[in-house]
């Protein structure tokens, strides 16, 4: 329904009402006219009526309009509605009027707008415009209006209030919503909508539907029960934010009831308690941290009572006072034994009780061991509400070291005062006008004035050059200080001196200069020395320009940034000095060979660290790419303990280095040849000797492989003996005839053969595919000649092209000579060894012949010598005799009775008992054996048995009566074997003994006739071999 329809309906309703009342009145008062009735109604109605004529001028005004507008009826009749309407509302009013007139029917329009009363007050009216132009009685537009200012203001206030509270709730940092028991949202604020991604248009939706499906059933059950039993509930529940973070919220759900106590809806308030939880956690961490701080603080922390009891202390204080535990410290009475001075505690108590807090109190405490501890403490008295002191809390800092330092400072002040009075330099002070206010006693030595003669005088009295004085003042004013400012001063005697002044201006707290402090030194001699030094430097510069090397000064950085380089730089490096200074074209570090840079840096830094000079040898790359060896001698230059720069000299030592390398190579090769000589002398194994020789040869000559072929004179071929560096075994079957192949050619022509490129020759060393895999390029063969006789060929192979130098070829020839000597020596040794073997065989045959000859003389002992030999050798092994000694044992056993060759037959072969004289002759046979063979070197080591085998362990044997271990071990071994075999054999004067009787005899004679240890071993051996012996 339009506004006009609403106005028309209202007007018709009011007219109908009036007519109904009129009809009632007419019934009651039939004599009164209706017009008066209408007039009375209009005049007393609260709403105003205005009639606009066809020209839209006011043609009628009701009394209520007069009250509303404040104008009289007459005034209003002269006015137009536009005169009363607010300018901003005219367009709306005109639009309503035009609309009504344009439609041309009886219709109404309602509009609210502002009007101005006569007293200039703007008020709101609600007007209903009714088009009655077609009514013959009226012919105009009737305006019914009422003052709605209070209603508009109330409505605006309500809107403002609603907007205010809506903005307020949206601005709150809490989530707020209201919802019906079925979870339909009736209101939500901005915070709630952001949390749950709820849009304003989602009002009247069920928030339960906004939850994840998996939580809906449980949540619905909870709130269903809450709707049945409404009450305030509070719980904590996390909320996942848009960025994925989780916030902790405390939710408070409150039921809201109407006046009849019926549940209407719920209000939910969500408070973000994430920070509270974090704060609790932080508080817990903070408590732990502060506990850790208390426990680990570097200062002592304590709590004590006014009566001197320590009720709390951290470990630092416990340790500080020298106690092992707090319990031990808590037994201490601070009032009685806490301070080193009796009055200190009472002073402390007076101050803390009166002031309540003390900061920086310094005192001396007594430690557990009685030592004094100087401390600075800050204390606060903790009191109850009544002001009574409960305890003191404080911190304690050990300042013993500072007290000691202050004591040393006092001593130093006295010392420095002494130095001040005796220092050679003059220390002075002047005021702002240049008047001397203080000067050290050393002024008398430098100027001839006593200090008291100068106090109060102006320094200008002593300057000889006004320009120098002016320059000094200008520098002081500009910089506030001067350093080593040199000027001429006048001594008391009139003599001029050159002084160096270092001074600075002293300012007060306002920045005003108040005085000048300075040091003056007589540098007259130094100036003269400087002039001499300048001349010396000029001469040095001339000298450096002609030195075969480069002088430098550089920074100690990784680029070795050059500040100065002498002219010798170009000859050494190929760069001009200006190209290297300040790294303008090249940093000197770039010239150092990359492999040497780290080593140069480390050695220089090591020298700088100890302020020692350094000497280096390294390689540089010159401008044209050549490599040079250089020697550098340098030193770090220091000032006030700080490294300022490095300076030194670098010279080319390439020629010397190459000479040294050649010398080292020469010495190395000599040492190699010496080692090869030793191998030749010490080894008779040709392959071992050649292996050593080839190892050194391949290494020293820098080749890949080498081999020795030995000439077999009988077969007329060169055969492979030893090789080194080969990948395959292709050459190990080599058998070359003279003249065949490169080695055969070298052997036949007895001259070296050098093949730079093996691929250029049709006949190669080997046609086998295996040899081709060696991939050799160059070959060198040298014939091996010893004493004019061909003994073999030395071959050298390389897998890259060889370009041998003269020195290389000489060394190869020498090595070939060594190989020839080795082959020849081994051949000679083998020949000699064969001769020796033949000679040994001859010796052994001779010895066997002697033993056989002896047995032929004494038939009774036939076979005895052969039997005892093997048994003696076996027992000797058991007793630890080995090696060549066993050979001598064997020979001694064969010849044990060789001395009997000198005993006459009638005694040797006598069947009966020998007389005493005959027995003496028989007992001489060991002496005869010693006499015969002691002069024969070959048989002397075998004499122990022939000479001593009749000795006895107890010393009763012959011929020398030796006892125990003085008898040679071989003789002791043989003695028991000799008796064993003799007793088991038949003799003319008795029958052979049984084995058991013989064993028993040997056991009985152990320790008498026989060595007990040998007897034990022998008997064990017999037991092991009882089936064979």
PDB file of C-alpha atoms in Angstrom, residues 147-342:
ATOM      1  CA  UNK A 147       3.466  17.053  15.057  1.00  0.00           C
ATOM      2  CA  UNK A 148       5.645  13.902  15.207  1.00  0.00           C
ATOM      3  CA  UNK A 149       8.834  15.570  16.411  1.00  0.00           C
ATOM      4  CA  UNK A 150       8.895  13.625  19.676  1.00  0.00           C
ATOM      5  CA  UNK A 151       8.244  10.377  17.845  1.00  0.00           C
ATOM      6  CA  UNK A 152      10.990  11.067  15.269  1.00  0.00           C
ATOM      7  CA  UNK A 153      13.415  11.989  17.987  1.00  0.00           C
ATOM      8  CA  UNK A 154      12.501   8.871  19.945  1.00  0.00           C
ATOM      9  CA  UNK A 155      12.851   6.755  16.836  1.00  0.00           C
ATOM     10  CA  UNK A 156      16.226   8.345  16.023  1.00  0.00           C
ATOM     11  CA  UNK A 157      17.321   7.850  19.589  1.00  0.00           C
ATOM     12  CA  UNK A 158      16.251   4.236  19.410  1.00  0.00           C
ATOM     13  CA  UNK A 159      18.113   3.789  16.143  1.00  0.00           C
ATOM     14  CA  UNK A 160      21.173   5.509  17.581  1.00  0.00           C
ATOM     15  CA  UNK A 161      20.977   3.356  20.679  1.00  0.00           C
ATOM     16  CA  UNK A 162      20.558   0.205  18.633  1.00  0.00           C
ATOM     17  CA  UNK A 163      23.441   1.232  16.352  1.00  0.00           C
ATOM     18  CA  UNK A 164      25.565   2.158  19.365  1.00  0.00           C
ATOM     19  CA  UNK A 165      25.031  -1.163  21.078  1.00  0.00           C
ATOM     20  CA  UNK A 166      25.459  -3.067  17.835  1.00  0.00           C
ATOM     21  CA  UNK A 167      28.768  -1.265  17.173  1.00  0.00           C
ATOM     22  CA  UNK A 168      29.671  -1.830  20.809  1.00  0.00           C
ATOM     23  CA  UNK A 169      29.017  -5.561  20.715  1.00  0.00           C
ATOM     24  CA  UNK A 170      30.750  -5.849  17.343  1.00  0.00           C
ATOM     25  CA  UNK A 171      33.745  -4.070  18.822  1.00  0.00           C
ATOM     26  CA  UNK A 172      33.913  -6.367  21.823  1.00  0.00           C
ATOM     27  CA  UNK A 173      36.724  -8.930  21.769  1.00  0.00           C
ATOM     28  CA  UNK A 174      34.310 -11.616  22.839  1.00  0.00           C
ATOM     29  CA  UNK A 175      32.102 -13.877  20.725  1.00  0.00           C
ATOM     30  CA  UNK A 176      28.424 -13.149  21.420  1.00  0.00           C
ATOM     31  CA  UNK A 177      25.267 -14.724  20.047  1.00  0.00           C
ATOM     32  CA  UNK A 178      21.690 -15.514  20.921  1.00  0.00           C
ATOM     33  CA  UNK A 179      19.786 -18.546  19.785  1.00  0.00           C
ATOM     34  CA  UNK A 180      16.538 -20.326  20.264  1.00  0.00           C
ATOM     35  CA  UNK A 181      16.350 -23.679  22.039  1.00  0.00           C
ATOM     36  CA  UNK A 182      16.364 -25.355  18.614  1.00  0.00           C
ATOM     37  CA  UNK A 183      19.767 -23.623  17.965  1.00  0.00           C
ATOM     38  CA  UNK A 184      18.335 -21.064  15.491  1.00  0.00           C
ATOM     39  CA  UNK A 185      20.510 -17.975  15.616  1.00  0.00           C
ATOM     40  CA  UNK A 186      18.672 -14.754  16.469  1.00  0.00           C
ATOM     41  CA  UNK A 187      21.762 -12.571  16.815  1.00  0.00           C
ATOM     42  CA  UNK A 188      25.556 -12.779  16.470  1.00  0.00           C
ATOM     43  CA  UNK A 189      28.259 -10.138  16.777  1.00  0.00           C
ATOM     44  CA  UNK A 190      31.226  -9.598  14.495  1.00  0.00           C
ATOM     45  CA  UNK A 191      33.627 -11.650  16.636  1.00  0.00           C
ATOM     46  CA  UNK A 192      31.299 -14.657  16.596  1.00  0.00           C
ATOM     47  CA  UNK A 193      30.757 -14.382  12.849  1.00  0.00           C
ATOM     48  CA  UNK A 194      34.530 -14.272  12.211  1.00  0.00           C
ATOM     49  CA  UNK A 195      35.187 -17.260  14.459  1.00  0.00           C
ATOM     50  CA  UNK A 196      32.589 -19.502  12.861  1.00  0.00           C
ATOM     51  CA  UNK A 197      32.511 -17.977   9.379  1.00  0.00           C
ATOM     52  CA  UNK A 198      28.878 -16.922   9.881  1.00  0.00           C
ATOM     53  CA  UNK A 199      27.449 -14.282   7.525  1.00  0.00           C
ATOM     54  CA  UNK A 200      24.896 -11.667   8.685  1.00  0.00           C
ATOM     55  CA  UNK A 201      22.324 -13.326   6.466  1.00  0.00           C
ATOM     56  CA  UNK A 202      22.850 -16.593   8.388  1.00  0.00           C
ATOM     57  CA  UNK A 203      20.618 -15.230  11.180  1.00  0.00           C
ATOM     58  CA  UNK A 204      17.629 -17.543  11.562  1.00  0.00           C
ATOM     59  CA  UNK A 205      19.835 -20.462  10.593  1.00  0.00           C
ATOM     60  CA  UNK A 206      20.649 -23.165  13.119  1.00  0.00           C
ATOM     61  CA  UNK A 207      24.188 -22.876  14.375  1.00  0.00           C
ATOM     62  CA  UNK A 208      24.152 -26.629  14.975  1.00  0.00           C
ATOM     63  CA  UNK A 209      24.126 -27.075  11.181  1.00  0.00           C
ATOM     64  CA  UNK A 210      27.331 -25.026  10.970  1.00  0.00           C
ATOM     65  CA  UNK A 211      29.259 -27.568  13.084  1.00  0.00           C
ATOM     66  CA  UNK A 212      31.315 -30.424  11.610  1.00  0.00           C
ATOM     67  CA  UNK A 213      29.101 -33.504  11.122  1.00  0.00           C
ATOM     68  CA  UNK A 214      31.121 -35.619  13.499  1.00  0.00           C
ATOM     69  CA  UNK A 215      30.368 -33.311  16.474  1.00  0.00           C
ATOM     70  CA  UNK A 216      26.688 -32.493  15.804  1.00  0.00           C
ATOM     71  CA  UNK A 217      25.104 -35.486  17.531  1.00  0.00           C
ATOM     72  CA  UNK A 218      27.036 -35.090  20.774  1.00  0.00           C
ATOM     73  CA  UNK A 219      26.485 -31.291  20.798  1.00  0.00           C
ATOM     74  CA  UNK A 220      22.746 -31.661  20.053  1.00  0.00           C
ATOM     75  CA  UNK A 221      22.370 -34.119  22.932  1.00  0.00           C
ATOM     76  CA  UNK A 222      24.135 -31.734  25.315  1.00  0.00           C
ATOM     77  CA  UNK A 223      22.026 -28.707  24.434  1.00  0.00           C
ATOM     78  CA  UNK A 224      18.847 -30.782  24.280  1.00  0.00           C
ATOM     79  CA  UNK A 225      19.430 -31.712  27.908  1.00  0.00           C
ATOM     80  CA  UNK A 226      20.252 -28.072  28.695  1.00  0.00           C
ATOM     81  CA  UNK A 227      16.934 -26.927  27.180  1.00  0.00           C
ATOM     82  CA  UNK A 228      15.110 -29.418  29.418  1.00  0.00           C
ATOM     83  CA  UNK A 229      16.966 -28.208  32.491  1.00  0.00           C
ATOM     84  CA  UNK A 230      18.013 -24.604  31.714  1.00  0.00           C
ATOM     85  CA  UNK A 231      20.947 -23.317  33.726  1.00  0.00           C
ATOM     86  CA  UNK A 232      24.122 -21.343  33.255  1.00  0.00           C
ATOM     87  CA  UNK A 233      26.930 -23.586  32.016  1.00  0.00           C
ATOM     88  CA  UNK A 234      30.592 -22.771  31.521  1.00  0.00           C
ATOM     89  CA  UNK A 235      33.156 -24.870  29.710  1.00  0.00           C
ATOM     90  CA  UNK A 236      36.368 -24.587  27.704  1.00  0.00           C
ATOM     91  CA  UNK A 237      36.470 -25.611  24.072  1.00  0.00           C
ATOM     92  CA  UNK A 238      39.077 -24.864  21.364  1.00  0.00           C
ATOM     93  CA  UNK A 239      38.240 -23.063  18.130  1.00  0.00           C
ATOM     94  CA  UNK A 240      40.193 -23.590  14.904  1.00  0.00           C
ATOM     95  CA  UNK A 241      40.824 -20.216  13.246  1.00  0.00           C
ATOM     96  CA  UNK A 242      40.885 -19.454   9.532  1.00  0.00           C
ATOM     97  CA  UNK A 243      44.699 -19.647   9.413  1.00  0.00           C
ATOM     98  CA  UNK A 244      44.658 -23.110  10.981  1.00  0.00           C
ATOM     99  CA  UNK A 245      45.770 -21.917  14.412  1.00  0.00           C
ATOM    100  CA  UNK A 246      43.878 -23.198  17.441  1.00  0.00           C
ATOM    101  CA  UNK A 247      42.538 -20.733  20.028  1.00  0.00           C
ATOM    102  CA  UNK A 248      41.321 -21.750  23.476  1.00  0.00           C
ATOM    103  CA  UNK A 249      37.890 -20.320  24.420  1.00  0.00           C
ATOM    104  CA  UNK A 250      35.814 -20.360  27.603  1.00  0.00           C
ATOM    105  CA  UNK A 251      32.079 -20.469  26.754  1.00  0.00           C
ATOM    106  CA  UNK A 252      29.339 -19.268  29.098  1.00  0.00           C
ATOM    107  CA  UNK A 253      25.792 -20.214  28.026  1.00  0.00           C
ATOM    108  CA  UNK A 254      23.008 -18.359  29.877  1.00  0.00           C
ATOM    109  CA  UNK A 255      19.238 -19.186  29.513  1.00  0.00           C
ATOM    110  CA  UNK A 256      16.912 -16.148  29.050  1.00  0.00           C
ATOM    111  CA  UNK A 257      13.270 -16.285  30.323  1.00  0.00           C
ATOM    112  CA  UNK A 258      10.191 -14.118  29.673  1.00  0.00           C
ATOM    113  CA  UNK A 259       8.105 -12.512  32.401  1.00  0.00           C
ATOM    114  CA  UNK A 260       6.230 -15.774  32.889  1.00  0.00           C
ATOM    115  CA  UNK A 261       9.482 -17.714  33.467  1.00  0.00           C
ATOM    116  CA  UNK A 262       9.286 -19.503  30.131  1.00  0.00           C
ATOM    117  CA  UNK A 263      12.613 -20.175  28.373  1.00  0.00           C
ATOM    118  CA  UNK A 264      12.857 -17.892  25.356  1.00  0.00           C
ATOM    119  CA  UNK A 265      16.383 -18.229  24.145  1.00  0.00           C
ATOM    120  CA  UNK A 266      20.018 -18.738  25.162  1.00  0.00           C
ATOM    121  CA  UNK A 267      22.852 -16.246  25.143  1.00  0.00           C
ATOM    122  CA  UNK A 268      26.356 -17.570  24.525  1.00  0.00           C
ATOM    123  CA  UNK A 269      29.499 -15.606  25.387  1.00  0.00           C
ATOM    124  CA  UNK A 270      32.885 -16.861  24.178  1.00  0.00           C
ATOM    125  CA  UNK A 271      36.036 -15.436  25.784  1.00  0.00           C
ATOM    126  CA  UNK A 272      39.448 -16.045  24.223  1.00  0.00           C
ATOM    127  CA  UNK A 273      41.580 -17.468  27.055  1.00  0.00           C
ATOM    128  CA  UNK A 274      44.522 -18.460  24.859  1.00  0.00           C
ATOM    129  CA  UNK A 275      46.670 -15.701  26.303  1.00  0.00           C
ATOM    130  CA  UNK A 276      45.530 -16.590  29.814  1.00  0.00           C
ATOM    131  CA  UNK A 277      46.592 -20.200  29.287  1.00  0.00           C
ATOM    132  CA  UNK A 278      49.828 -19.020  27.742  1.00  0.00           C
ATOM    133  CA  UNK A 279      50.264 -16.612  30.629  1.00  0.00           C
ATOM    134  CA  UNK A 280      49.791 -19.489  33.080  1.00  0.00           C
ATOM    135  CA  UNK A 281      52.308 -21.525  31.175  1.00  0.00           C
ATOM    136  CA  UNK A 282      54.610 -18.514  30.995  1.00  0.00           C
ATOM    137  CA  UNK A 283      54.113 -17.988  34.710  1.00  0.00           C
ATOM    138  CA  UNK A 284      55.105 -21.564  35.368  1.00  0.00           C
ATOM    139  CA  UNK A 285      58.133 -21.170  33.101  1.00  0.00           C
ATOM    140  CA  UNK A 286      58.871 -17.842  34.776  1.00  0.00           C
ATOM    141  CA  UNK A 287      58.681 -19.436  38.209  1.00  0.00           C
ATOM    142  CA  UNK A 288      61.028 -22.175  37.073  1.00  0.00           C
ATOM    143  CA  UNK A 289      63.278 -19.575  35.433  1.00  0.00           C
ATOM    144  CA  UNK A 290      63.357 -17.408  38.525  1.00  0.00           C
ATOM    145  CA  UNK A 291      64.001 -20.455  40.649  1.00  0.00           C
ATOM    146  CA  UNK A 292      66.864 -21.287  38.315  1.00  0.00           C
ATOM    147  CA  UNK A 293      68.038 -17.670  38.548  1.00  0.00           C
ATOM    148  CA  UNK A 294      67.859 -17.880  42.334  1.00  0.00           C
ATOM    149  CA  UNK A 295      69.744 -21.138  42.346  1.00  0.00           C
ATOM    150  CA  UNK A 296      72.313 -20.076  39.743  1.00  0.00           C
ATOM    151  CA  UNK A 297      72.613 -16.324  40.320  1.00  0.00           C
ATOM    152  CA  UNK A 298      76.190 -15.087  40.405  1.00  0.00           C
ATOM    153  CA  UNK A 299      75.341 -12.875  43.381  1.00  0.00           C
ATOM    154  CA  UNK A 300      74.276 -14.067  46.788  1.00  0.00           C
ATOM    155  CA  UNK A 301      70.563 -13.834  47.622  1.00  0.00           C
ATOM    156  CA  UNK A 302      69.223 -14.191  51.147  1.00  0.00           C
ATOM    157  CA  UNK A 303      66.410 -13.641  53.603  1.00  0.00           C
ATOM    158  CA  UNK A 304      67.224 -13.055  57.264  1.00  0.00           C
ATOM    159  CA  UNK A 305      65.378 -12.091  60.437  1.00  0.00           C
ATOM    160  CA  UNK A 306      66.098  -8.993  62.557  1.00  0.00           C
ATOM    161  CA  UNK A 307      67.529 -11.265  65.254  1.00  0.00           C
ATOM    162  CA  UNK A 308      70.242 -12.452  62.835  1.00  0.00           C
ATOM    163  CA  UNK A 309      68.933 -15.809  61.626  1.00  0.00           C
ATOM    164  CA  UNK A 310      69.388 -16.719  57.927  1.00  0.00           C
ATOM    165  CA  UNK A 311      66.123 -18.305  56.786  1.00  0.00           C
ATOM    166  CA  UNK A 312      66.845 -18.473  53.049  1.00  0.00           C
ATOM    167  CA  UNK A 313      70.026 -18.326  50.942  1.00  0.00           C
ATOM    168  CA  UNK A 314      70.946 -19.354  47.435  1.00  0.00           C
ATOM    169  CA  UNK A 315      73.907 -21.660  46.703  1.00  0.00           C
ATOM    170  CA  UNK A 316      76.065 -18.718  45.613  1.00  0.00           C
ATOM    171  CA  UNK A 317      75.863 -17.092  49.039  1.00  0.00           C
ATOM    172  CA  UNK A 318      76.509 -20.442  50.726  1.00  0.00           C
ATOM    173  CA  UNK A 319      79.652 -20.911  48.627  1.00  0.00           C
ATOM    174  CA  UNK A 320      80.626 -17.244  48.969  1.00  0.00           C
ATOM    175  CA  UNK A 321      80.750 -17.579  52.768  1.00  0.00           C
ATOM    176  CA  UNK A 322      82.608 -20.885  52.569  1.00  0.00           C
ATOM    177  CA  UNK A 323      79.847 -23.186  53.825  1.00  0.00           C
ATOM    178  CA  UNK A 324      79.060 -26.617  52.441  1.00  0.00           C
ATOM    179  CA  UNK A 325      75.279 -26.358  52.758  1.00  0.00           C
ATOM    180  CA  UNK A 326      72.480 -23.943  53.592  1.00  0.00           C
ATOM    181  CA  UNK A 327      71.713 -25.947  56.714  1.00  0.00           C
ATOM    182  CA  UNK A 328      75.208 -25.216  57.972  1.00  0.00           C
ATOM    183  CA  UNK A 329      74.844 -21.506  57.159  1.00  0.00           C
ATOM    184  CA  UNK A 330      71.420 -21.302  58.824  1.00  0.00           C
ATOM    185  CA  UNK A 331      73.039 -22.105  62.199  1.00  0.00           C
ATOM    186  CA  UNK A 332      74.992 -18.856  62.020  1.00  0.00           C
ATOM    187  CA  UNK A 333      74.004 -15.812  64.121  1.00  0.00           C
ATOM    188  CA  UNK A 334      74.623 -12.718  62.015  1.00  0.00           C
ATOM    189  CA  UNK A 335      74.219 -10.426  65.008  1.00  0.00           C
ATOM    190  CA  UNK A 336      77.038 -12.168  66.814  1.00  0.00           C
ATOM    191  CA  UNK A 337      79.490 -13.275  64.147  1.00  0.00           C
ATOM    192  CA  UNK A 338      78.332 -11.916  60.793  1.00  0.00           C
ATOM    193  CA  UNK A 339      80.500  -8.810  60.441  1.00  0.00           C
ATOM    194  CA  UNK A 340      84.196  -8.223  60.955  1.00  0.00           C
ATOM    195  CA  UNK A 341      83.507  -5.108  63.033  1.00  0.00           C
ATOM    196  CA  UNK A 342      81.252  -5.203  66.096  1.00  0.00           C
TER     197      UNK A 342
END
